[in-house]
Structure formats: C-alpha cells, structure tokens
Coordinates of C-alpha atoms in Angstrom, one line a residue:
M444 CA -116.5 -17.9 -131.0
D445 CA -116.0 -16.0 -134.2
I446 CA -115.6 -12.2 -133.7
Y447 CA -116.1 -9.8 -136.6
L448 CA -114.4 -6.5 -136.1
E449 CA -115.7 -3.4 -137.8
C450 CA -114.1 0.1 -137.8
F451 CA -115.3 3.6 -138.5
S452 CA -113.0 5.9 -140.5
S453 CA -113.1 8.9 -142.7
L454 CA -112.4 9.7 -146.3
G455 CA -113.2 13.4 -145.9
N456 CA -110.8 16.2 -146.5
S457 CA -108.5 18.0 -144.0
V458 CA -110.4 20.4 -141.8
E459 CA -108.8 23.3 -140.1
H460 CA -110.2 23.0 -136.6
G461 CA -110.5 25.9 -134.1
Q462 CA -111.9 28.2 -136.7
K463 CA -115.4 29.6 -136.9
I464 CA -116.0 27.8 -140.1
P465 CA -114.5 24.4 -141.2
V466 CA -112.4 25.1 -144.2
A467 CA -112.2 22.1 -146.4
K468 CA -108.9 21.5 -148.2
T469 CA -109.8 19.5 -151.3
L470 CA -106.5 17.5 -151.5
F471 CA -105.7 14.6 -153.8
W472 CA -105.0 11.6 -151.7
P473 CA -102.1 9.6 -153.1
D474 CA -102.7 5.9 -153.7
E475 CA -100.0 5.1 -151.2
E476 CA -101.9 6.7 -148.4
I477 CA -105.2 4.9 -149.3
Y478 CA -103.4 1.6 -149.6
R479 CA -101.6 2.2 -146.2
I480 CA -105.0 2.8 -144.5
V481 CA -106.4 -0.5 -145.9
N482 CA -103.2 -2.4 -144.8
E483 CA -103.6 -1.0 -141.3
M484 CA -107.2 -2.2 -141.1
K485 CA -106.1 -5.6 -142.3
R486 CA -103.3 -5.7 -139.8
Y487 CA -105.7 -5.0 -137.0
N488 CA -108.1 -7.7 -138.3
F489 CA -111.0 -5.4 -139.3
S490 CA -113.3 -7.1 -141.7
V491 CA -115.5 -4.0 -142.4
S492 CA -114.7 -0.4 -142.8
I493 CA -117.3 2.3 -142.4
P494 CA -116.0 5.6 -143.8
Y495 CA -117.8 8.9 -143.1
T496 CA -119.0 10.0 -146.5
D497 CA -120.3 13.4 -147.5
P498 CA -123.5 13.1 -149.5
F499 CA -123.2 16.6 -151.2
P500 CA -120.4 17.0 -149.8
Y501 CA -119.0 20.1 -148.1
A502 CA -115.5 18.6 -148.5
L503 CA -116.0 19.3 -152.2
F504 CA -116.1 23.0 -151.6
N505 CA -112.9 25.0 -150.9
L506 CA -113.4 28.6 -149.9
K507 CA -110.9 30.8 -151.7
G508 CA -111.7 34.4 -151.0
R509 CA -115.4 34.6 -151.6
K510 CA -115.6 32.0 -154.4
I511 CA -116.5 28.4 -154.0
R512 CA -114.5 25.7 -155.8
D513 CA -116.0 24.2 -158.9
F514 CA -118.4 21.5 -157.8
K515 CA -118.0 18.9 -160.5
V516 CA -114.1 18.8 -160.4
A517 CA -114.1 18.4 -156.7
H518 CA -116.9 15.8 -156.8
D519 CA -115.0 13.7 -159.4
E520 CA -111.9 13.8 -157.1
Y521 CA -113.9 12.7 -154.1
L522 CA -115.7 9.9 -155.8
A523 CA -112.4 8.7 -157.3
R524 CA -110.9 8.6 -153.8
I525 CA -113.7 6.5 -152.4
K526 CA -113.7 4.2 -155.4
R527 CA -109.9 3.6 -155.0
F528 CA -110.4 2.9 -151.3
V529 CA -113.2 0.4 -152.0
E530 CA -111.1 -1.4 -154.6
Y531 CA -108.1 -1.7 -152.3
A532 CA -110.3 -2.8 -149.4
H533 CA -112.0 -5.5 -151.6
D534 CA -108.5 -6.8 -152.6
E535 CA -107.9 -7.4 -148.9
K536 CA -111.3 -9.0 -148.3
I537 CA -112.5 -6.0 -146.4
K538 CA -116.1 -4.8 -146.9
V539 CA -116.9 -1.1 -147.1
F540 CA -120.2 0.4 -145.8
L541 CA -120.5 4.1 -146.6
Y542 CA -121.7 6.2 -143.6
F543 CA -124.0 9.1 -144.2
P544 CA -125.5 11.6 -141.7
V545 CA -129.3 11.5 -142.0
G546 CA -131.2 14.0 -144.1
I547 CA -129.6 17.1 -142.7
A548 CA -127.5 20.1 -143.9
S549 CA -125.2 19.9 -140.9
I550 CA -122.1 19.2 -143.1
S551 CA -122.9 22.1 -145.4
T552 CA -123.5 24.9 -143.1
G553 CA -121.4 27.2 -141.0
Y554 CA -120.5 30.8 -140.3
Y555 CA -117.6 33.1 -140.9
K556 CA -116.9 36.2 -138.9
E557 CA -115.8 39.2 -141.0
K558 CA -112.9 40.6 -139.1
S559 CA -112.9 44.1 -140.6
T560 CA -116.5 44.9 -139.6
Q561 CA -117.0 42.3 -136.8
L562 CA -120.2 41.3 -138.6
Q563 CA -121.1 37.7 -138.7
K564 CA -121.8 36.5 -142.2
R565 CA -123.0 33.0 -142.7
Y566 CA -122.2 31.1 -145.8
L567 CA -124.0 27.9 -146.8
L568 CA -121.2 25.9 -148.2
G569 CA -123.6 23.3 -149.6
Y570 CA -125.2 26.1 -151.6
E571 CA -126.6 23.5 -154.0
I572 CA -129.2 22.6 -151.3
M573 CA -130.4 26.2 -150.9
E574 CA -130.5 26.6 -154.7
H575 CA -132.8 23.6 -155.1
F576 CA -134.7 23.7 -151.8
P577 CA -134.7 27.2 -150.3
T578 CA -137.8 26.5 -148.2
S579 CA -137.1 23.0 -147.2
F580 CA -135.6 23.4 -143.8
T581 CA -137.4 22.1 -140.8
Y582 CA -139.2 24.5 -138.3
D583 CA -139.1 24.7 -134.5
C584 CA -142.0 25.0 -132.1
N585 CA -141.8 28.8 -132.2
G586 CA -142.1 29.0 -136.0
F587 CA -138.5 29.6 -136.8
S588 CA -136.8 27.6 -139.6
S589 CA -133.6 25.8 -138.8
W590 CA -131.8 28.1 -141.3
E591 CA -133.1 31.2 -139.4
R592 CA -131.8 29.7 -136.2
L593 CA -128.4 29.2 -137.8
V594 CA -128.3 32.8 -139.0
E595 CA -129.4 34.1 -135.6
G596 CA -126.6 32.1 -133.9
K597 CA -128.9 29.8 -131.9
D598 CA -127.5 26.7 -133.7
N599 CA -124.3 25.9 -135.5
I600 CA -126.0 23.7 -138.1
A601 CA -129.1 23.8 -140.2
F602 CA -131.5 20.8 -140.6
M603 CA -133.5 19.8 -143.6
S604 CA -137.0 18.6 -143.3
L605 CA -137.7 14.9 -144.0
A606 CA -141.3 15.8 -144.3
N607 CA -140.5 17.2 -147.7
F608 CA -140.6 14.5 -150.4
D609 CA -138.1 16.5 -152.6
V610 CA -135.6 16.6 -149.7
R611 CA -135.9 12.9 -149.1
S612 CA -135.5 12.1 -152.7
Y613 CA -132.5 14.4 -153.0
F614 CA -130.6 12.7 -150.2
A615 CA -131.7 9.2 -151.2
E616 CA -130.5 9.8 -154.8
S617 CA -127.2 11.2 -153.5
Y618 CA -126.5 8.2 -151.3
L619 CA -127.4 5.7 -154.0
T620 CA -125.5 7.4 -156.7
I621 CA -122.3 7.4 -154.6
V622 CA -122.7 3.7 -153.5
E623 CA -123.4 2.6 -157.1
N624 CA -120.5 4.5 -158.6
V625 CA -117.9 3.2 -156.1
D626 CA -119.3 -0.4 -155.8
A627 CA -119.6 -0.2 -152.0
D628 CA -121.0 -3.1 -149.9
G629 CA -123.4 -1.2 -147.8
I630 CA -125.0 2.1 -146.5
Q631 CA -125.1 3.2 -142.9
L632 CA -127.3 6.1 -141.8
E633 CA -126.9 7.9 -138.5
P634 CA -129.3 10.6 -137.1
L635 CA -127.2 13.4 -135.8
S636 CA -128.1 15.3 -132.7
M637 CA -130.7 18.1 -132.9
P638 CA -131.8 20.7 -130.4
L639 CA -133.9 19.2 -127.6
D640 CA -136.4 20.6 -125.1
K641 CA -136.3 20.2 -121.3
D642 CA -137.9 16.7 -121.7
G643 CA -135.3 15.5 -124.2
V644 CA -137.6 15.7 -127.2
C645 CA -136.5 17.3 -130.5
I646 CA -137.9 20.8 -131.0
F647 CA -138.3 20.5 -134.8
G648 CA -140.9 19.1 -137.1
Y649 CA -143.4 22.1 -137.1
E650 CA -143.6 22.6 -140.9
K651 CA -147.1 23.6 -141.9
S652 CA -147.6 20.5 -143.9
M653 CA -146.7 18.4 -140.8
V654 CA -149.0 20.2 -138.4
N655 CA -151.9 20.2 -140.9
A656 CA -151.5 16.5 -141.6
F657 CA -151.5 15.8 -137.8
I658 CA -154.7 17.8 -137.4
E659 CA -156.3 15.9 -140.2
N660 CA -155.3 12.6 -138.7
F661 CA -156.1 13.3 -135.0
G662 CA -158.7 16.0 -135.2
R663 CA -156.7 18.3 -133.0
K664 CA -153.6 20.3 -132.8
P665 CA -150.5 19.0 -130.9
K666 CA -150.9 19.6 -127.2
N667 CA -147.2 20.4 -126.7
N668 CA -143.9 19.3 -128.0
N669 CA -143.9 16.2 -125.8
D670 CA -147.4 15.1 -127.0
S671 CA -146.8 11.3 -127.6
D672 CA -149.0 11.2 -130.7
W673 CA -147.2 14.2 -132.1
V674 CA -143.7 12.8 -131.3
I675 CA -144.5 9.5 -133.1
F676 CA -146.1 11.3 -136.0
R677 CA -143.0 13.4 -136.6
G678 CA -140.8 10.3 -136.4
N679 CA -142.8 8.6 -139.2
C680 CA -141.0 10.9 -141.7
A681 CA -137.8 9.0 -141.0
I682 CA -139.7 5.7 -141.7
E683 CA -140.8 7.0 -145.1
F684 CA -137.3 8.1 -145.8
V685 CA -135.8 4.7 -145.0
K686 CA -138.6 2.9 -147.0
E687 CA -137.8 5.0 -150.1
I688 CA -134.1 4.2 -149.8
K689 CA -134.8 0.5 -149.3
E690 CA -136.8 0.5 -152.5
K691 CA -134.1 2.1 -154.4
L692 CA -131.5 -0.4 -153.1
F693 CA -133.3 -3.2 -154.9
S694 CA -132.4 -1.6 -158.2
L695 CA -128.7 -1.9 -157.7
K696 CA -126.7 -4.6 -159.4
H697 CA -125.6 -6.4 -156.2
P698 CA -127.0 -6.7 -152.6
I699 CA -126.3 -3.7 -150.3
E700 CA -126.5 -4.0 -146.5
F701 CA -128.6 -1.2 -145.1
S702 CA -127.8 -0.3 -141.4
T703 CA -128.4 2.4 -138.9
V704 CA -127.1 3.6 -135.6
G705 CA -128.8 4.1 -132.2
Y706 CA -127.7 5.0 -128.7
S707 CA -130.5 4.0 -126.3
L708 CA -133.8 2.2 -126.2
K709 CA -135.8 5.4 -125.3
D710 CA -134.2 8.1 -127.5
D711 CA -135.1 6.6 -130.9
I712 CA -138.7 8.1 -130.8
R713 CA -137.8 11.4 -129.1
H714 CA -135.1 12.1 -131.7
F715 CA -137.4 11.2 -134.5
W716 CA -135.4 8.2 -135.6
P717 CA -137.5 5.1 -134.6
W718 CA -135.0 2.4 -135.3
Q719 CA -137.0 -0.2 -133.4
K720 CA -139.8 0.2 -135.8
M721 CA -137.4 0.1 -138.7
I722 CA -136.1 -3.2 -137.4
K723 CA -139.5 -4.6 -136.8
E724 CA -140.7 -3.7 -140.3
G725 CA -137.6 -5.3 -141.9
L726 CA -136.4 -2.0 -143.3
I727 CA -132.8 -2.3 -142.1
D728 CA -130.4 -5.3 -142.3
A729 CA -128.2 -4.4 -139.3
F730 CA -128.3 -2.2 -136.2
Y731 CA -125.3 -0.7 -134.5
F732 CA -125.7 0.2 -130.9
R733 CA -123.0 2.8 -130.1
T734 CA -122.0 3.9 -126.6
T735 CA -119.5 6.2 -125.0
S736 CA -120.3 5.1 -121.5
S737 CA -118.9 2.1 -119.6
E738 CA -121.7 2.2 -117.0
N739 CA -123.7 -1.1 -116.9
L740 CA -122.3 -1.7 -120.4
Q741 CA -122.8 -5.5 -120.6
E742 CA -126.4 -5.2 -119.3
R743 CA -127.2 -2.4 -121.7
I744 CA -125.7 -4.2 -124.7
R745 CA -127.5 -7.4 -123.9
E746 CA -130.9 -5.6 -123.4
V747 CA -130.6 -3.8 -126.8
K748 CA -129.4 -6.9 -128.5
E749 CA -132.4 -8.9 -127.2
T750 CA -134.8 -6.1 -128.2
C751 CA -133.3 -6.0 -131.6
E752 CA -133.6 -9.8 -132.0
A753 CA -137.2 -9.8 -130.6
N754 CA -138.2 -7.2 -133.3
N755 CA -136.5 -9.1 -136.1
P756 CA -134.2 -12.1 -135.6
Y757 CA -132.7 -11.6 -139.0
C758 CA -131.4 -8.1 -138.2
R759 CA -127.6 -8.2 -137.5
F760 CA -126.7 -6.7 -134.2
V761 CA -123.3 -4.9 -133.7
G762 CA -122.1 -3.7 -130.3
C763 CA -120.0 -0.6 -130.9
L764 CA -117.6 1.3 -128.6
D765 CA -117.1 5.0 -129.3
I766 CA -113.5 5.5 -128.0
K767 CA -113.1 9.2 -129.0
N768 CA -111.5 11.4 -126.4
Y769 CA -114.9 12.5 -125.0
S770 CA -115.8 8.9 -124.1
Q771 CA -115.3 7.0 -120.8
F772 CA -112.8 4.7 -122.6
K773 CA -109.7 6.7 -121.9
N774 CA -106.9 4.1 -122.1
E775 CA -106.1 0.6 -123.4
K776 CA -107.3 -1.1 -120.2
E777 CA -110.7 0.6 -120.3
I778 CA -111.1 -0.1 -124.0
A779 CA -110.1 -3.8 -123.5
N780 CA -112.6 -4.0 -120.6
G781 CA -115.3 -2.5 -122.8
V782 CA -114.6 -5.0 -125.6
K783 CA -114.8 -7.8 -123.1
K784 CA -118.2 -6.7 -121.8
I785 CA -119.6 -6.4 -125.3
L786 CA -118.4 -9.9 -126.2
N787 CA -119.8 -11.3 -122.9
S788 CA -123.2 -9.8 -123.7
G789 CA -123.4 -12.3 -126.6
A790 CA -122.7 -9.9 -129.4
K791 CA -120.8 -11.6 -132.3
F792 CA -120.1 -8.3 -134.1
L793 CA -117.9 -5.6 -132.6
G794 CA -117.5 -2.1 -133.9
I795 CA -114.8 0.4 -132.9
Y796 CA -115.5 4.1 -133.5
G797 CA -112.9 6.9 -133.0
L798 CA -109.5 5.6 -134.3
R799 CA -107.3 7.9 -136.3
W800 CA -106.5 6.2 -139.6
T801 CA -104.8 9.0 -141.6
K802 CA -103.0 12.4 -141.2
F803 CA -105.0 13.7 -144.1
F804 CA -108.1 14.1 -141.9
N805 CA -107.1 15.8 -138.7
N806 CA -109.8 15.2 -136.1
P807 CA -108.5 16.0 -132.6
K808 CA -111.1 13.8 -131.0
E809 CA -109.9 10.6 -132.6
R810 CA -107.4 8.3 -130.9
D811 CA -104.1 7.1 -132.2
L812 CA -104.0 3.5 -133.5
K813 CA -101.5 2.5 -130.9
I814 CA -104.3 2.6 -128.3
W815 CA -105.9 -0.3 -130.0
E816 CA -102.8 -2.5 -130.3
N817 CA -103.0 -4.0 -126.8
T818 CA -106.7 -4.8 -127.2
I819 CA -106.2 -6.5 -130.6
K820 CA -103.3 -8.6 -129.1
Q821 CA -105.5 -9.8 -126.4
L822 CA -108.2 -10.7 -128.9
Q823 CA -105.8 -12.6 -131.1
G824 CA -104.4 -14.4 -128.0
G825 CA -107.9 -15.4 -126.8
V826 CA -107.5 -13.5 -123.6
L827 CA -110.8 -11.6 -123.8

C-alpha cells in the first residue's frame, strides 16, 4: 500500500515565549536554513508540507518601543521567505499547502503590562484590521464584543465576525493573494478554539445582523445558546466564507487543493465550522482529521473516514497525529503505534503535526525531529 506522508511546519518568525505578549522578531531567514528544512522533509519522506502562514500577519510587526515596524517592508520579507520555501520544495517534488487560521484576529491581538504603572494596556498588533473594520468583531450572548472581552481580560484573543461580508472578503483576499504570489499548491483552513458554554457550544455569533436574520427566518428569537436552529444558523456563515474562497480559487492560474481540519464528528456544528456539510456540498477537496488522543484511535479514524467518504467519495481523507508535548503520543513507541492504527483504519494519507523543523521558530510544544526517526525507519522497512 502506498502511504503519503504530510507534515505541518511553520514559516513564522521567532516568538519570545513566556511573555505577556508575543513579540515577533522579523528576521531574514537565510536560504541555507530554508533549504535545510526542505532537505529534512525529503529525508523523512514527506510529500507535502503545510506551513503555518499568517494572513495579515502579526509576524510582520515588530514592536520597538511604542512603534510598529513598517508593514510593507516586513510583508515583502515574509512573502519572499514563503516563495523561496515553495520553490525549494517544488525542486524536491514536495507540495506546499499554506495553512491559515480561520477568519479570526487571534494572531493579531495580545496584551502588554506596563511595569511602571501596573496598568494593563492592550495593543492590537494587527492594527490594520481595527483600522478597516473597527466594528467587525463577533459578539457573545451577553452583548459584549470579542474585542471588549479581550480588553477586560476574559479572553487572550479577539475573534472577527464571519457574518460580516467585508471581513470574509478581507480574509479571503489575503489568503488568495499570498497563495498566488508564492505559487503554492493548496490552502488549508483550521477553525481555532473559541470560548464555549457548559454544553460545549461556542458563545459567539450574537451580532445584531445575525440575530435579526434568524428572527426573520424562524419567526422567533433564539431560545438559548444551545438552540439547535440557532447553532446551525450561526455555522452557515462559515459555509458562505468557504464558498466565497472556493469561487476565488477558480480564478487562479493553476489548480489549488482546498482543505480543512476537524477533530470530532460532533464538534463541527457546535464550533460553527460544519465540515461535514462542506464535504457534502463539494466545497473542500481534502479533510484532515487531527487527534491528540490514542483512545480508540483506529475506530475513530475509520468512523470519520467512512463519514467523509459517505458525504463525498472524491474528498481526500487524511488521518493526522498531533504529537506536540500536550498529546498522548509521548515517545517514539506511542507515535509508531498511533501511525499503525491510522494505517490499519484504511487511511492512505498520513499527517504529522508538531515536529520542530527550525530553530528560527521556537515553539516549546513542538517535538524534536529525532522522535520521528524510529517511526520513519519502521515505515521504510515495512514493519508498520
């Protein structure tokens, strides 16, 4: 059986962890480092790389005192870095799908504590968003915007509203511009976690336009946050967003694979990212099921794979292990066992998330490449 290995990586800038605000260091990555990363991916038999890509991005901004680094200069550096990576990867027959967080401001927000006065002052690093869309954050069930929740310290990130057409257009154009400029092979979208209520349902989506549209459609107000009609209605914004991106992809000069990520069969609706509906309507070309848990892994992978194929047999299914240090895959043996279970489920495509590819991006949750060596040797030897 042919196995296609895919890996997740990062082309972001160094981040100083452990601080109240992630300070991006906009460094120029030498060609030698980019080429080394690609060679490592080739050595470990990965056929696809999925680098985390900032759509605005916050990595373009470098706080220096109270000033923010020139956007255009940093943006050009960042795009040039991605383009060089794509070119090197293509030389080695490795495809590159650019990963984007979905329609949010999470990578552009944070707070900084002023030591002299002990006052917490928040800075929106992705100030371009606030400049263009100051009223376009989503609202919670108590009437507070996500930006207000950030300022009050309830959340560490602020979320934009996919109900707003301008916001959807802004993100879609950002994604497509980057993909087109660097000649990437695909786009992957992942919904990042948002605050949930006691029933596990996202608390956002209470923009006036959304509530009024719901009343117009159903002749009533939402009963509560867990109202099934209201939950599905809010998730439809994501469907519109994906449709708009899909339409734009057709204008590009070469085919682009469009994929998304999910974690369970039941959470797609409650988190307002209905991937099953996206698959059924033919809006995405591939679905990545990512897991941090080894519990009933083979059965879960098979169930999701069969669900995916039942909705659309042409949608490529990828079973993906998240092996970061918070996962249950703590060592080479557990990782190898996880890989074995994914392959035994019938999946032909295997994704690995959480390997550390470069010293230029210091994420303490990522695992050293050595932990993958034993697994890849077993794969190459046909043991698994």
